[in-house]
Amino acid sequence: MYILIGIVKVIVFLLLLLFGLLLTALLLLLLVPFRYRLEAAFHGKPRGSGRITWLFHLLSLQVAYEEEWKFSLSLFGRDLFQKQEEKERVEEAVEQLAEEGKEIGKEMVQEEISEAEPIPISKPKEEAKPEPKEEEKPESKEERTPEPKQESKKEAKSAPKTEAKPLSEPSEEQGRWERCLGRLEQKKRQILDKLQGMKKGLERQWKQKKSLWELLKREVSSPQNQKSMRLLLRQAKAMLRHVLPKKAKGHIEFGLEDPSLMGQILAGAALLYPLYGEQIQIVPVFDKKHLEGEILICGRVRVGTMGVLALRLLFDETIRKWLRRFLRSESVDGGDKEGNVRMEEEREDG
C-alpha cells in the first residue's frame, strides 16, 4: 500500500512540475518582449544589419549585409547555422585533398614512366623492320595499279545515287517545317488559354473585392456601428504605437540635381517630422547627386500586450460579426461569393 502511495506521489509531483514548466514558459513568452535593432549605413557602399533577441539573448536571430548576406540563429549562445558552415568547409577541404592526391599520383606515374624509358627493347624492332620491307616493295607496285579502276567504278556507281538525294531532301525539310509550325500553334493556343483564364480570375477577384468593399462601407457608415469603429481605430493606433521603435538615431545627407523633386521630398520629410523629431538629422545638398549617412533603430514587441489589444476587439459583437463575414467570404470560391455574403448579411440583420 505504501509503495502505491509513493508511486502516486511521484506521478503527481512530475505532473505538477511539468505544468509549472509549461506555465512559466507561457508567461515568459507573453511578458518578455522581443527586441529588435536595425542599423544601416551608406558611405560609397551599402551596409546594414538587423537583430532580434529574446530573454537576454537566449534566442537571437541576426541578418547582416556587407557585399554579401549573412544569417545566424543562435540558441543558448550556440550558432545553429555554424554547424552547416563547418560541414561545408570540411567537404571543401576533402575535395581539395582529393584533387591534390590526384595531381601527386599523376606526377608519380609520369616519373615512373620516364624512368622506365631507357629499357633496351629497340633491338628486336630493328631486326624485324628490314624483312617485311623487302617483301612488300614489289607487291605494293603491283597492287597499286588496279586501285584507281576500282575507285572509278565506285565513283560511277555512287554518282547516280548523289543525283537522287536532292529529291528526298525537300520533303524532309517540309516535314520539319510543318512540325515546327504545329508546335508553335499549340504553344500559342496554350498561352492564349492561360491569358484568358488569368483575365477571368482577375475579373472574379475584382468583383469579390468590390462587393466586400461595398459591404464594409455600408457597415462603417451605419450609426449602429460607430462605437465599434471607434474601438477598432483606437486599438489599431495602440498596436502601432507599441510596435514603433522607441529609440532612433541617424544622420542623412542627400541631394538631387532637380530642385523641384528635392523640394517635394523635403516637404514629405517635414510631414513626418513628428515621428522622428530631432533624433534623425536630415541635411539637404542642392545642385548635385549625393547620398551618405547612417541610421539606428531600436524597439520591442510584447506578445502579451498585442494579445490583450486583440482580445478587446474580439469581445465586441459587431467586430466578431465582421470577422465571421470576412472569413466565410474568403472560404467561398467562384461567383457565388457575393451572393453568399449578401445572404449572410440578411440573415444576421434579420
mmCIF file of C-alpha atoms in Angstrom:
data_model
loop_
_atom_site.group_PDB
_atom_site.id
_atom_site.type_symbol
_atom_site.label_atom_id
_atom_site.label_comp_id
_atom_site.label_asym_id
_atom_site.label_seq_id
_atom_site.Cartn_x
_atom_site.Cartn_y
_atom_site.Cartn_z
ATOM 1 C CA MET A 1 0.000 0.000 0.000
ATOM 2 C CA TYR A 2 2.782 2.412 0.924
ATOM 3 C CA ILE A 3 4.504 1.599 -2.396
ATOM 4 C CA LEU A 4 1.394 2.566 -4.412
ATOM 5 C CA ILE A 5 1.018 5.817 -2.432
ATOM 6 C CA GLY A 6 4.687 6.618 -3.118
ATOM 7 C CA ILE A 7 4.261 5.944 -6.860
ATOM 8 C CA VAL A 8 1.167 8.182 -6.981
ATOM 9 C CA LYS A 9 3.034 10.956 -5.167
ATOM 10 C CA VAL A 10 5.901 10.766 -7.665
ATOM 11 C CA ILE A 11 3.482 10.874 -10.622
ATOM 12 C CA VAL A 12 1.587 13.851 -9.152
ATOM 13 C CA PHE A 13 4.858 15.646 -8.446
ATOM 14 C CA LEU A 14 6.055 15.096 -12.020
ATOM 15 C CA LEU A 15 2.740 16.325 -13.444
ATOM 16 C CA LEU A 16 2.842 19.441 -11.264
ATOM 17 C CA LEU A 17 6.437 20.053 -12.288
ATOM 18 C CA LEU A 18 5.535 19.718 -15.965
ATOM 19 C CA PHE A 19 2.543 22.043 -15.515
ATOM 20 C CA GLY A 20 4.754 24.591 -13.740
ATOM 21 C CA LEU A 21 7.332 24.487 -16.515
ATOM 22 C CA LEU A 22 4.667 24.975 -19.171
ATOM 23 C CA LEU A 23 3.116 27.844 -17.205
ATOM 24 C CA THR A 24 6.457 29.600 -16.748
ATOM 25 C CA ALA A 25 7.275 29.162 -20.447
ATOM 26 C CA LEU A 26 3.886 30.637 -21.385
ATOM 27 C CA LEU A 27 4.338 33.589 -19.035
ATOM 28 C CA LEU A 28 7.844 34.232 -20.356
ATOM 29 C CA LEU A 29 6.534 34.180 -23.934
ATOM 30 C CA LEU A 30 3.720 36.616 -23.098
ATOM 31 C CA LEU A 31 5.571 39.025 -20.802
ATOM 32 C CA VAL A 32 9.202 39.055 -22.008
ATOM 33 C CA PRO A 33 9.398 41.274 -25.114
ATOM 34 C CA PHE A 34 11.088 40.532 -28.407
ATOM 35 C CA ARG A 35 13.649 43.277 -29.012
ATOM 36 C CA TYR A 36 14.759 44.367 -32.477
ATOM 37 C CA ARG A 37 17.680 46.517 -33.618
ATOM 38 C CA LEU A 38 18.272 47.779 -37.166
ATOM 39 C CA GLU A 39 21.428 49.503 -38.398
ATOM 40 C CA ALA A 40 22.108 50.824 -41.894
ATOM 41 C CA ALA A 41 24.849 52.961 -43.418
ATOM 42 C CA PHE A 42 25.870 54.172 -46.855
ATOM 43 C CA HIS A 43 29.343 55.573 -47.495
ATOM 44 C CA GLY A 44 30.013 54.674 -51.105
ATOM 45 C CA LYS A 45 28.782 51.110 -50.426
ATOM 46 C CA PRO A 46 25.602 49.926 -48.663
ATOM 47 C CA ARG A 47 25.936 48.164 -45.333
ATOM 48 C CA GLY A 48 23.301 47.011 -42.889
ATOM 49 C CA SER A 49 22.433 44.601 -40.104
ATOM 50 C CA GLY A 50 19.385 43.526 -38.141
ATOM 51 C CA ARG A 51 18.954 41.571 -34.936
ATOM 52 C CA ILE A 52 16.009 40.136 -32.968
ATOM 53 C CA THR A 53 16.637 38.884 -29.431
ATOM 54 C CA TRP A 54 14.509 37.363 -26.684
ATOM 55 C CA LEU A 55 15.125 36.677 -22.983
ATOM 56 C CA PHE A 56 18.626 38.148 -22.531
ATOM 57 C CA HIS A 57 19.877 36.839 -25.918
ATOM 58 C CA LEU A 58 18.731 33.304 -25.111
ATOM 59 C CA LEU A 59 17.294 33.267 -28.632
ATOM 60 C CA SER A 60 18.904 35.522 -31.226
ATOM 61 C CA LEU A 61 18.419 35.965 -34.966
ATOM 62 C CA GLN A 62 20.910 38.131 -36.887
ATOM 63 C CA VAL A 63 20.961 39.245 -40.519
ATOM 64 C CA ALA A 64 23.810 41.304 -41.999
ATOM 65 C CA TYR A 65 24.759 42.605 -45.430
ATOM 66 C CA GLU A 66 28.210 43.806 -46.432
ATOM 67 C CA GLU A 67 28.906 42.804 -50.060
ATOM 68 C CA GLU A 68 27.080 39.539 -49.238
ATOM 69 C CA TRP A 69 24.258 38.320 -46.998
ATOM 70 C CA LYS A 70 24.995 36.577 -43.688
ATOM 71 C CA PHE A 71 22.476 34.815 -41.433
ATOM 72 C CA SER A 72 22.880 33.419 -37.927
ATOM 73 C CA LEU A 73 20.421 31.847 -35.498
ATOM 74 C CA SER A 74 21.757 31.185 -32.000
ATOM 75 C CA LEU A 75 20.110 29.303 -29.144
ATOM 76 C CA PHE A 76 21.736 29.357 -25.687
ATOM 77 C CA GLY A 77 24.701 31.162 -27.266
ATOM 78 C CA ARG A 78 25.350 28.460 -29.895
ATOM 79 C CA ASP A 79 25.046 29.278 -33.568
ATOM 80 C CA LEU A 80 22.831 26.721 -35.305
ATOM 81 C CA PHE A 81 23.982 27.728 -38.805
ATOM 82 C CA GLN A 82 27.648 27.354 -37.856
ATOM 83 C CA LYS A 83 27.405 23.561 -37.980
ATOM 84 C CA GLN A 84 26.297 23.686 -41.600
ATOM 85 C CA GLU A 85 29.162 26.059 -42.429
ATOM 86 C CA GLU A 86 31.640 23.707 -40.745
ATOM 87 C CA LYS A 87 30.285 20.783 -42.756
ATOM 88 C CA GLU A 88 30.686 22.766 -45.972
ATOM 89 C CA ARG A 89 34.253 23.700 -45.023
ATOM 90 C CA VAL A 90 35.101 20.058 -44.269
ATOM 91 C CA GLU A 91 33.660 18.955 -47.609
ATOM 92 C CA GLU A 92 35.657 21.636 -49.441
ATOM 93 C CA ALA A 93 38.847 20.564 -47.621
ATOM 94 C CA VAL A 94 38.210 16.902 -48.532
ATOM 95 C CA GLU A 95 37.687 17.851 -52.185
ATOM 96 C CA GLN A 96 40.923 19.878 -52.208
ATOM 97 C CA LEU A 97 42.840 16.982 -50.657
ATOM 98 C CA ALA A 98 41.402 14.592 -53.245
ATOM 99 C CA GLU A 99 42.447 16.896 -56.092
ATOM 100 C CA GLU A 100 45.936 17.281 -54.630
ATOM 101 C CA GLY A 101 46.181 13.480 -54.254
ATOM 102 C CA LYS A 102 45.203 13.030 -57.907
ATOM 103 C CA GLU A 103 47.868 15.512 -59.016
ATOM 104 C CA ILE A 104 50.526 13.823 -56.853
ATOM 105 C CA GLY A 105 49.535 10.423 -58.279
ATOM 106 C CA LYS A 106 49.824 11.726 -61.850
ATOM 107 C CA GLU A 107 53.273 13.154 -61.124
ATOM 108 C CA MET A 108 54.428 9.836 -59.619
ATOM 109 C CA VAL A 109 53.134 7.886 -62.639
ATOM 110 C CA GLN A 110 54.927 10.262 -65.035
ATOM 111 C CA GLU A 111 58.174 9.857 -63.076
ATOM 112 C CA GLU A 112 57.873 6.065 -63.217
ATOM 113 C CA ILE A 113 57.245 6.196 -66.975
ATOM 114 C CA SER A 114 60.250 8.475 -67.542
ATOM 115 C CA GLU A 115 62.456 6.151 -65.505
ATOM 116 C CA ALA A 116 61.244 3.093 -67.457
ATOM 117 C CA GLU A 117 62.080 4.589 -70.943
ATOM 118 C CA PRO A 118 65.819 3.569 -71.220
ATOM 119 C CA ILE A 119 64.987 -0.215 -71.167
ATOM 120 C CA PRO A 120 66.647 -1.881 -74.260
ATOM 121 C CA ILE A 121 63.614 -3.005 -76.270
ATOM 122 C CA SER A 122 64.604 -1.360 -79.600
ATOM 123 C CA LYS A 123 66.993 -4.167 -80.837
ATOM 124 C CA PRO A 124 64.385 -6.754 -81.899
ATOM 125 C CA LYS A 125 62.421 -3.998 -83.659
ATOM 126 C CA GLU A 126 65.436 -3.048 -85.825
ATOM 127 C CA GLU A 127 65.958 -6.692 -86.877
ATOM 128 C CA ALA A 128 62.296 -7.186 -87.724
ATOM 129 C CA LYS A 129 61.909 -3.986 -89.792
ATOM 130 C CA PRO A 130 64.018 -4.750 -92.908
ATOM 131 C CA GLU A 131 62.477 -8.201 -93.588
ATOM 132 C CA PRO A 132 58.891 -7.085 -94.396
ATOM 133 C CA LYS A 133 60.084 -4.047 -96.343
ATOM 134 C CA GLU A 134 61.894 -6.139 -98.986
ATOM 135 C CA GLU A 135 58.881 -8.406 -99.477
ATOM 136 C CA GLU A 136 56.306 -5.632 -99.510
ATOM 137 C CA LYS A 137 58.016 -3.360 -102.039
ATOM 138 C CA PRO A 138 57.376 -5.459 -105.177
ATOM 139 C CA GLU A 139 53.902 -6.367 -104.030
ATOM 140 C CA SER A 140 52.956 -2.745 -103.411
ATOM 141 C CA LYS A 141 53.770 -1.755 -107.002
ATOM 142 C CA GLU A 142 51.540 -4.477 -108.393
ATOM 143 C CA GLU A 143 48.723 -3.809 -106.001
ATOM 144 C CA ARG A 144 48.697 -0.058 -106.553
ATOM 145 C CA THR A 145 47.881 -0.299 -110.283
ATOM 146 C CA PRO A 146 44.310 -1.725 -110.056
ATOM 147 C CA GLU A 147 43.235 0.661 -107.273
ATOM 148 C CA PRO A 148 42.226 3.612 -109.488
ATOM 149 C CA LYS A 149 39.989 1.330 -111.567
ATOM 150 C CA GLN A 150 38.101 0.175 -108.503
ATOM 151 C CA GLU A 151 37.792 3.742 -107.305
ATOM 152 C CA SER A 152 36.473 4.884 -110.670
ATOM 153 C CA LYS A 153 33.889 2.085 -110.622
ATOM 154 C CA LYS A 154 32.813 3.092 -107.135
ATOM 155 C CA GLU A 155 32.546 6.724 -108.187
ATOM 156 C CA ALA A 156 30.487 5.735 -111.208
ATOM 157 C CA LYS A 157 28.130 3.718 -109.028
ATOM 158 C CA SER A 158 27.848 6.431 -106.423
ATOM 159 C CA ALA A 159 27.206 9.220 -108.960
ATOM 160 C CA PRO A 160 23.560 8.402 -109.716
ATOM 161 C CA LYS A 161 22.906 7.986 -106.003
ATOM 162 C CA THR A 162 24.106 11.511 -105.285
ATOM 163 C CA GLU A 163 21.868 12.847 -108.026
ATOM 164 C CA ALA A 164 18.806 11.191 -106.440
ATOM 165 C CA LYS A 165 19.411 12.624 -102.947
ATOM 166 C CA PRO A 166 18.163 16.193 -103.609
ATOM 167 C CA LEU A 167 14.730 14.780 -104.488
ATOM 168 C CA SER A 168 14.240 13.453 -100.922
ATOM 169 C CA GLU A 169 15.703 16.479 -99.105
ATOM 170 C CA PRO A 170 12.862 18.974 -99.759
ATOM 171 C CA SER A 171 10.248 16.532 -98.458
ATOM 172 C CA GLU A 172 12.149 16.054 -95.181
ATOM 173 C CA GLU A 173 12.598 19.816 -94.780
ATOM 174 C CA GLN A 174 8.900 20.398 -95.414
ATOM 175 C CA GLY A 175 8.035 17.851 -92.738
ATOM 176 C CA ARG A 176 10.321 19.579 -90.247
ATOM 177 C CA TRP A 177 8.789 22.968 -91.011
ATOM 178 C CA GLU A 178 5.285 21.571 -90.615
ATOM 179 C CA ARG A 179 6.180 20.030 -87.243
ATOM 180 C CA CYS A 180 7.703 23.315 -86.028
ATOM 181 C CA LEU A 181 4.645 25.267 -87.137
ATOM 182 C CA GLY A 182 2.354 22.789 -85.390
ATOM 183 C CA ARG A 183 4.293 23.119 -82.141
ATOM 184 C CA LEU A 184 4.224 26.907 -82.370
ATOM 185 C CA GLU A 185 0.453 26.875 -82.881
ATOM 186 C CA GLN A 186 -0.009 24.593 -79.855
ATOM 187 C CA LYS A 187 2.103 26.893 -77.656
ATOM 188 C CA LYS A 188 0.205 29.900 -78.960
ATOM 189 C CA ARG A 189 -3.120 28.279 -78.033
ATOM 190 C CA GLN A 190 -1.818 27.339 -74.582
ATOM 191 C CA ILE A 191 -0.622 30.898 -73.927
ATOM 192 C CA LEU A 192 -3.947 32.357 -75.071
ATOM 193 C CA ASP A 193 -5.869 29.926 -72.855
ATOM 194 C CA LYS A 194 -3.713 30.874 -69.857
ATOM 195 C CA LEU A 195 -4.214 34.600 -70.531
ATOM 196 C CA GLN A 196 -7.979 34.129 -70.798
ATOM 197 C CA GLY A 197 -8.013 32.177 -67.532
ATOM 198 C CA MET A 198 -5.976 34.892 -65.805
ATOM 199 C CA LYS A 199 -8.336 37.559 -67.131
ATOM 200 C CA LYS A 200 -11.397 35.704 -65.839
ATOM 201 C CA GLY A 201 -9.737 35.147 -62.454
ATOM 202 C CA LEU A 202 -8.841 38.837 -62.117
ATOM 203 C CA GLU A 203 -12.382 39.879 -63.061
ATOM 204 C CA ARG A 204 -13.811 37.460 -60.493
ATOM 205 C CA GLN A 205 -11.465 38.726 -57.777
ATOM 206 C CA TRP A 206 -12.286 42.324 -58.644
ATOM 207 C CA LYS A 207 -15.999 41.629 -58.272
ATOM 208 C CA GLN A 208 -15.439 39.870 -54.955
ATOM 209 C CA LYS A 209 -13.281 42.694 -53.555
ATOM 210 C CA LYS A 210 -15.766 45.265 -54.814
ATOM 211 C CA SER A 211 -18.647 43.530 -53.027
ATOM 212 C CA LEU A 212 -16.608 43.309 -49.808
ATOM 213 C CA TRP A 213 -15.674 46.991 -50.076
ATOM 214 C CA GLU A 214 -19.324 47.980 -50.553
ATOM 215 C CA LEU A 215 -20.295 45.869 -47.545
ATOM 216 C CA LEU A 216 -17.552 47.493 -45.454
ATOM 217 C CA LYS A 217 -18.690 50.969 -46.489
ATOM 218 C CA ARG A 218 -22.280 50.186 -45.502
ATOM 219 C CA GLU A 219 -21.165 48.785 -42.149
ATOM 220 C CA VAL A 220 -18.908 51.730 -41.344
ATOM 221 C CA SER A 221 -21.427 54.385 -42.383
ATOM 222 C CA SER A 222 -24.270 52.895 -40.319
ATOM 223 C CA PRO A 223 -24.809 54.763 -36.997
ATOM 224 C CA GLN A 224 -25.174 51.488 -35.067
ATOM 225 C CA ASN A 225 -21.542 50.500 -35.746
ATOM 226 C CA GLN A 226 -19.843 53.831 -34.962
ATOM 227 C CA LYS A 227 -18.917 52.682 -31.452
ATOM 228 C CA SER A 228 -17.254 49.513 -32.774
ATOM 229 C CA MET A 229 -15.468 51.515 -35.468
ATOM 230 C CA ARG A 230 -14.023 53.901 -32.880
ATOM 231 C CA LEU A 231 -12.873 50.926 -30.791
ATOM 232 C CA LEU A 232 -11.192 49.379 -33.838
ATOM 233 C CA LEU A 233 -9.335 52.594 -34.685
ATOM 234 C CA ARG A 234 -8.271 53.103 -31.064
ATOM 235 C CA GLN A 235 -6.875 49.574 -30.743
ATOM 236 C CA ALA A 236 -5.116 49.798 -34.115
ATOM 237 C CA LYS A 237 -3.389 53.016 -33.020
ATOM 238 C CA ALA A 238 -2.339 51.369 -29.761
ATOM 239 C CA MET A 239 -0.866 48.385 -31.637
ATOM 240 C CA LEU A 240 1.018 50.674 -33.997
ATOM 241 C CA ARG A 241 2.333 52.771 -31.112
ATOM 242 C CA HIS A 242 3.517 49.620 -29.341
ATOM 243 C CA VAL A 243 5.356 48.271 -32.425
ATOM 244 C CA LEU A 244 7.026 51.540 -33.485
ATOM 245 C CA PRO A 245 10.698 51.997 -32.423
ATOM 246 C CA LYS A 246 11.384 53.567 -29.041
ATOM 247 C CA LYS A 247 14.842 54.792 -29.994
ATOM 248 C CA ALA A 248 16.144 56.186 -33.275
ATOM 249 C CA LYS A 249 19.368 57.950 -34.223
ATOM 250 C CA GLY A 250 20.618 58.968 -37.604
ATOM 251 C CA HIS A 251 22.341 61.467 -39.847
ATOM 252 C CA ILE A 252 21.408 61.548 -43.542
ATOM 253 C CA GLU A 253 22.839 63.782 -46.266
ATOM 254 C CA PHE A 254 21.212 63.621 -49.681
ATOM 255 C CA GLY A 255 20.967 65.780 -52.754
ATOM 256 C CA LEU A 256 19.433 65.851 -56.249
ATOM 257 C CA GLU A 257 20.049 67.845 -59.386
ATOM 258 C CA ASP A 258 16.324 68.565 -59.850
ATOM 259 C CA PRO A 259 15.316 71.320 -57.346
ATOM 260 C CA SER A 260 11.549 70.682 -57.733
ATOM 261 C CA LEU A 261 11.884 66.997 -56.806
ATOM 262 C CA MET A 262 14.183 67.965 -53.943
ATOM 263 C CA GLY A 263 11.529 70.338 -52.604
ATOM 264 C CA GLN A 264 8.832 67.642 -52.778
ATOM 265 C CA ILE A 265 10.996 65.198 -50.799
ATOM 266 C CA LEU A 266 11.740 67.805 -48.140
ATOM 267 C CA ALA A 267 8.022 68.618 -47.859
ATOM 268 C CA GLY A 268 7.253 64.923 -47.264
ATOM 269 C CA ALA A 269 10.038 64.745 -44.659
ATOM 270 C CA ALA A 270 8.543 67.771 -42.900
ATOM 271 C CA LEU A 271 5.187 65.985 -42.632
ATOM 272 C CA LEU A 272 6.900 63.024 -40.959
ATOM 273 C CA TYR A 273 8.850 65.230 -38.547
ATOM 274 C CA PRO A 274 6.603 64.408 -35.546
ATOM 275 C CA LEU A 275 7.627 60.749 -35.900
ATOM 276 C CA TYR A 276 11.398 61.127 -35.929
ATOM 277 C CA GLY A 277 11.760 64.600 -34.375
ATOM 278 C CA GLU A 278 15.303 65.676 -33.558
ATOM 279 C CA GLN A 279 16.583 62.103 -33.334
ATOM 280 C CA ILE A 280 17.291 61.882 -37.088
ATOM 281 C CA GLN A 281 19.065 64.786 -38.790
ATOM 282 C CA ILE A 282 18.371 65.347 -42.482
ATOM 283 C CA VAL A 283 20.861 67.609 -44.292
ATOM 284 C CA PRO A 284 19.920 68.581 -47.882
ATOM 285 C CA VAL A 285 22.609 69.087 -50.539
ATOM 286 C CA PHE A 286 21.492 71.101 -53.564
ATOM 287 C CA ASP A 287 22.522 71.047 -57.250
ATOM 288 C CA LYS A 288 24.253 67.638 -57.160
ATOM 289 C CA LYS A 289 23.545 63.979 -56.537
ATOM 290 C CA HIS A 290 24.684 62.915 -53.120
ATOM 291 C CA LEU A 291 23.745 60.217 -50.599
ATOM 292 C CA GLU A 292 25.537 59.445 -47.372
ATOM 293 C CA GLY A 293 24.614 58.657 -43.803
ATOM 294 C CA GLU A 294 23.775 56.124 -41.142
ATOM 295 C CA ILE A 295 20.701 55.254 -39.079
ATOM 296 C CA LEU A 296 19.965 53.189 -35.962
ATOM 297 C CA ILE A 297 16.502 51.975 -34.858
ATOM 298 C CA CYS A 298 15.651 50.015 -31.685
ATOM 299 C CA GLY A 299 12.335 48.784 -30.375
ATOM 300 C CA ARG A 300 10.470 45.910 -28.747
ATOM 301 C CA VAL A 301 7.244 43.938 -29.194
ATOM 302 C CA ARG A 302 5.500 42.179 -26.312
ATOM 303 C CA VAL A 303 3.223 39.294 -27.284
ATOM 304 C CA GLY A 304 1.047 39.733 -24.174
ATOM 305 C CA THR A 305 0.303 43.375 -24.971
ATOM 306 C CA MET A 306 -0.658 42.576 -28.557
ATOM 307 C CA GLY A 307 -2.851 39.708 -27.325
ATOM 308 C CA VAL A 308 -4.709 41.936 -24.848
ATOM 309 C CA LEU A 309 -5.382 44.556 -27.534
ATOM 310 C CA ALA A 310 -6.675 41.862 -29.890
ATOM 311 C CA LEU A 311 -8.913 40.316 -27.189
ATOM 312 C CA ARG A 312 -10.562 43.690 -26.569
ATOM 313 C CA LEU A 313 -11.565 43.717 -30.208
ATOM 314 C CA LEU A 314 -12.917 40.162 -30.079
ATOM 315 C CA PHE A 315 -15.132 40.997 -27.102
ATOM 316 C CA ASP A 316 -17.110 43.378 -29.316
ATOM 317 C CA GLU A 317 -20.080 41.694 -31.018
ATOM 318 C CA THR A 318 -20.099 43.725 -34.245
ATOM 319 C CA ILE A 319 -16.366 43.186 -34.791
ATOM 320 C CA ARG A 320 -16.876 39.448 -34.339
ATOM 321 C CA LYS A 321 -19.650 39.648 -36.946
ATOM 322 C CA TRP A 322 -17.350 41.448 -39.394
ATOM 323 C CA LEU A 323 -14.644 38.868 -38.799
ATOM 324 C CA ARG A 324 -17.047 35.959 -39.425
ATOM 325 C CA ARG A 325 -18.249 37.547 -42.664
ATOM 326 C CA PHE A 326 -14.721 38.109 -43.856
ATOM 327 C CA LEU A 327 -13.600 34.544 -43.085
ATOM 328 C CA ARG A 328 -16.684 32.989 -44.675
ATOM 329 C CA SER A 329 -16.380 35.165 -47.776
ATOM 330 C CA GLU A 330 -12.709 34.142 -48.149
ATOM 331 C CA SER A 331 -13.584 30.442 -47.832
ATOM 332 C CA VAL A 332 -16.195 30.603 -50.627
ATOM 333 C CA ASP A 333 -14.968 30.093 -54.199
ATOM 334 C CA GLY A 334 -16.261 31.232 -57.570
ATOM 335 C CA GLY A 335 -19.000 33.699 -58.410
ATOM 336 C CA ASP A 336 -21.273 32.601 -55.560
ATOM 337 C CA LYS A 337 -19.163 34.582 -53.112
ATOM 338 C CA GLU A 338 -21.083 37.838 -53.485
ATOM 339 C CA GLY A 339 -24.449 36.133 -53.141
ATOM 340 C CA ASN A 340 -23.332 34.263 -50.026
ATOM 341 C CA VAL A 341 -22.093 37.478 -48.441
ATOM 342 C CA ARG A 342 -25.462 39.134 -49.052
ATOM 343 C CA MET A 343 -27.367 36.128 -47.722
ATOM 344 C CA GLU A 344 -25.279 36.107 -44.545
ATOM 345 C CA GLU A 345 -25.796 39.854 -44.143
ATOM 346 C CA GLU A 346 -29.575 39.495 -44.452
ATOM 347 C CA ARG A 347 -29.587 36.528 -42.055
ATOM 348 C CA GLU A 348 -27.589 38.367 -39.369
ATOM 349 C CA ASP A 349 -29.614 41.562 -39.757
ATOM 350 C CA GLY A 350 -32.837 39.568 -39.505
#
